[in-house]
Tab-separated table of C-alpha atoms in Angstrom:
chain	number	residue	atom	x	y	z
A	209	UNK	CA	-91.960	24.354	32.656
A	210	UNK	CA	-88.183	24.822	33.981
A	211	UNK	CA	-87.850	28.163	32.448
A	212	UNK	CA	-90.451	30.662	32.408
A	213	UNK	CA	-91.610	31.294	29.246
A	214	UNK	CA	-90.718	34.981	28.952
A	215	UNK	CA	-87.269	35.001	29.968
A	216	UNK	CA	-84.102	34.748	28.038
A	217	UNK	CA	-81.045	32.604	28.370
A	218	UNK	CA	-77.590	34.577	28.300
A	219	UNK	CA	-75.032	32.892	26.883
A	220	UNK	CA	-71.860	34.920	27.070
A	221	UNK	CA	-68.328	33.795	25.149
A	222	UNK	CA	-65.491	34.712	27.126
A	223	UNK	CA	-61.460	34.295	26.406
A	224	UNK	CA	-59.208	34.433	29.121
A	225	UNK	CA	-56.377	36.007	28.593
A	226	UNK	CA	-54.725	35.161	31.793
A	227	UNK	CA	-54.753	32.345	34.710
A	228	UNK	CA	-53.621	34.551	37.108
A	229	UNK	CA	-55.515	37.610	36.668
A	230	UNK	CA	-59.072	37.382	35.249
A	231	UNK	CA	-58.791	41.168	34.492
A	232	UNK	CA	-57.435	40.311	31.367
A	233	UNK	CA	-60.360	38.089	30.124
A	234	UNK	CA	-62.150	39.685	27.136
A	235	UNK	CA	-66.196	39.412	26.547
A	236	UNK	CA	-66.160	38.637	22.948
A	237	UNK	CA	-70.098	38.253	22.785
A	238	UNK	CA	-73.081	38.060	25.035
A	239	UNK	CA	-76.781	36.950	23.159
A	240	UNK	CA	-80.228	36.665	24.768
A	241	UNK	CA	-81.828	33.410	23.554
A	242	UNK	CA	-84.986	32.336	24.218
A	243	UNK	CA	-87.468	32.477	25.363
A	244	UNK	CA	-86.797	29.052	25.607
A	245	UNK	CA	-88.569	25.437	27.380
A	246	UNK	CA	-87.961	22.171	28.155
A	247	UNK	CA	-85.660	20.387	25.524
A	248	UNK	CA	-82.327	20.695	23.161
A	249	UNK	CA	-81.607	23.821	21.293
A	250	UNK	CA	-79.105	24.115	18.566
A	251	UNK	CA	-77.615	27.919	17.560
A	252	UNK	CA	-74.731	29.504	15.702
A	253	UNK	CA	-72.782	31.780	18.254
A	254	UNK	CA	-70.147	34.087	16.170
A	255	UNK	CA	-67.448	36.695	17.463
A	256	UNK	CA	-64.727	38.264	16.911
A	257	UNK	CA	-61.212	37.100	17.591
A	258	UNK	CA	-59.898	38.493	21.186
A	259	UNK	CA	-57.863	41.698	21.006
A	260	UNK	CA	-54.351	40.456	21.387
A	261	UNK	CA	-53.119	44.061	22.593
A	262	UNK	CA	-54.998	43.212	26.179
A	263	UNK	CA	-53.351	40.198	26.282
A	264	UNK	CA	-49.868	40.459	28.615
A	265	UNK	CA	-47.413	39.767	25.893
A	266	UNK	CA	-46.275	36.612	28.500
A	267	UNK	CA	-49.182	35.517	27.642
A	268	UNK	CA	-49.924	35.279	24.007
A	269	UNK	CA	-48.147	32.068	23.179
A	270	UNK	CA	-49.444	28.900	25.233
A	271	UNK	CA	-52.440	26.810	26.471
A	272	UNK	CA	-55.815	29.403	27.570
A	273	UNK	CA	-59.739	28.518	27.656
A	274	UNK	CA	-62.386	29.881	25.359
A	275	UNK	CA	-65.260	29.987	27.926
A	276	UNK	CA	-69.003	29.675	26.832
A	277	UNK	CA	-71.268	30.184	29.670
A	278	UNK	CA	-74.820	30.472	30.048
A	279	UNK	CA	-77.331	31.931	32.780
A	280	UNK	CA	-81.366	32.188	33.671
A	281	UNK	CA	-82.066	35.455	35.634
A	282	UNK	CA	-78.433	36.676	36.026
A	283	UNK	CA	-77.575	32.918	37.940
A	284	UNK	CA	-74.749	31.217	35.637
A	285	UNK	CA	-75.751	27.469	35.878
A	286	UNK	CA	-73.311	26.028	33.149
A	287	UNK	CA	-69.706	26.591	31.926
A	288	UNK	CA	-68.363	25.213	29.171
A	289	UNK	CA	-64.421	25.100	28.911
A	290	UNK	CA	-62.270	24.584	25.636
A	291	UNK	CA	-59.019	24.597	25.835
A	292	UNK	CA	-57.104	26.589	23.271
A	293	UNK	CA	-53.309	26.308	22.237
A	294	UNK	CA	-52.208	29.368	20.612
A	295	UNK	CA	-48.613	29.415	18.682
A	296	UNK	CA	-46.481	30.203	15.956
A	297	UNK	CA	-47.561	28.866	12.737
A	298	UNK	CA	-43.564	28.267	11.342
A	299	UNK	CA	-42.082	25.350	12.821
A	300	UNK	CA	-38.397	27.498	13.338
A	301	UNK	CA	-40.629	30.155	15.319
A	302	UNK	CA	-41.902	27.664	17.137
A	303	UNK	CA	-38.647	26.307	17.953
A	304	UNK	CA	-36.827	30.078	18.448
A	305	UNK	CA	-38.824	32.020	19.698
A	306	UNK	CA	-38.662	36.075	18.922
A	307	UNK	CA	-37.908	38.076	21.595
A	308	UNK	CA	-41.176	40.196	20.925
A	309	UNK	CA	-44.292	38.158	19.731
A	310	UNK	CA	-44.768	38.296	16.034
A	311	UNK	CA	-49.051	38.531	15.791
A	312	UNK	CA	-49.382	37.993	12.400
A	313	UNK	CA	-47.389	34.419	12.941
A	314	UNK	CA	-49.821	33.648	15.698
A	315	UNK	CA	-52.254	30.705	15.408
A	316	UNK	CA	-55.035	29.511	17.739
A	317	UNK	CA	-56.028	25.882	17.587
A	318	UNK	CA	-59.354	25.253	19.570
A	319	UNK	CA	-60.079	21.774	20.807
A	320	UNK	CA	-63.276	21.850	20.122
A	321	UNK	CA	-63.856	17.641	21.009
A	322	UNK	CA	-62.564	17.712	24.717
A	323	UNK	CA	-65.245	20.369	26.553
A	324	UNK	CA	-65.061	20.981	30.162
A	325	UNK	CA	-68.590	21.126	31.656
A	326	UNK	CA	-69.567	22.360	34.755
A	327	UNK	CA	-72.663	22.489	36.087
A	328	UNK	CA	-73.774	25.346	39.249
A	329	UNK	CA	-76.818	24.649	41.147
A	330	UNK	CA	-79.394	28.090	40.834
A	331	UNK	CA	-82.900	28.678	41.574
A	332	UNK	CA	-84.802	28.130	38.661
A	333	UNK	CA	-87.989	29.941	40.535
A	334	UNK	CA	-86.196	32.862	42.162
A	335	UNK	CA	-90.202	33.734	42.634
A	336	UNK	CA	-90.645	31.537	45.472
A	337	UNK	CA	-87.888	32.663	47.206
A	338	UNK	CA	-86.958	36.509	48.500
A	339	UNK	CA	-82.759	36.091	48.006
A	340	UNK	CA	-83.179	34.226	44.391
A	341	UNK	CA	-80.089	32.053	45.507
A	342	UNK	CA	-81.895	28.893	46.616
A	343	UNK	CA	-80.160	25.333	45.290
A	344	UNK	CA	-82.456	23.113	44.449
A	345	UNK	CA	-84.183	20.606	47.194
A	346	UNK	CA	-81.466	17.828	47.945
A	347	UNK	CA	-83.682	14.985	46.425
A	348	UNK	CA	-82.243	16.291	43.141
A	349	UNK	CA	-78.971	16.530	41.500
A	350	UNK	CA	-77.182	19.760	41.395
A	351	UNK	CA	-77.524	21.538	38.424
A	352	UNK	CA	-80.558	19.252	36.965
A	353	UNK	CA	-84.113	19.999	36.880
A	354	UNK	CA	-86.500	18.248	34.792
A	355	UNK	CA	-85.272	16.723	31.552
A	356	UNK	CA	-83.203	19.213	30.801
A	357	UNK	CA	-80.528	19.078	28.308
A	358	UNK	CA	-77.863	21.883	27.495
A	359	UNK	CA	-75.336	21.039	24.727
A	360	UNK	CA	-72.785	23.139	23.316
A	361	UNK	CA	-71.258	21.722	20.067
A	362	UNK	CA	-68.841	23.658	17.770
A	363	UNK	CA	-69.859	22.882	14.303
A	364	UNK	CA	-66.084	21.792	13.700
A	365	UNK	CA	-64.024	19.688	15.865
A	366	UNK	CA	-60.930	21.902	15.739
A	367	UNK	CA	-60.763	25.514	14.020
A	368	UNK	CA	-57.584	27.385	13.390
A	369	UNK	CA	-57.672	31.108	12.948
A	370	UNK	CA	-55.516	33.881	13.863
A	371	UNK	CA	-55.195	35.759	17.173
């Protein structure tokens, strides 16, 4: 077995409400799955909307990432990446912009099709090891153990919802 049998996954959801400083990125949920083997799992993640109010006002309007992440034993080994446009939903907002963000005019538009994978290399059996922070043995790809498969697919291809 890849995973042992009596530990969770954590996936965590994670908006970031800034490119240039990650201490505006808001946990909207963490979940334990599992325990979990060998194969394709399928689950409904739901959270709330991020807190626009700890989001640098600069920042509101544009392109961000909605980031769904998941690790085994506190080692992240996948990131998933979805770009998210948020903006006004009037076209003459859109084209004149207020000086001060209206919130309630604010919609976010999730590209759910286009996903941005990355894959981290982690030990899988932090047991044989004393640090826990061995890659796997270079005979096999990064990231890959097994016949593992992780997907992450949104049950829509786009959602729009407010801020």
């Amino acid at each position: 077995a890849l995973f042992h049998p009596s530990v969770d996954l954590e996936w965590k959801l994670i908006y970031v409400g800034s490119a240039e400083d990650e201490t505006y990125d808001q946990l909207l949920e963490s979940v334990l799955v599992g325990p979990v083997n060998v194969g394709n799992y399928r689950f409904v993640l739901q959270a709330d909307p991020p807190d626009p109010s700890k989001i640098r006002e600069e920042d509101i309007i544009g392109v961000t990432v909605l980031l769904l992440t998941c690790s085994y034993l506190g080692q992240e080994f996948v990131r998933v990446g979805y770009y998210v446009n948020n903006d006004y939903d009037d076209e003459q907002l859109r084209e004149e912009p207020p000086p001060k963000v209206i919130i309630d005019r604010v919609q976010r538009n999730i590209l759910c099709d286009k996903p941005r994978v990355t894959k981290f290399p982690i030990n899988f059996h932090p047991e044989n090891s004393e640090s826990g922070e061995q890659p796997p043995p270079p005979d096999q790809p990064a990231g890959t153990e097994g016949n593992v498969e992780l997907a992450a697919q949104p049950e829509h291809n786009n959602e729009q919802q407010g801020p």
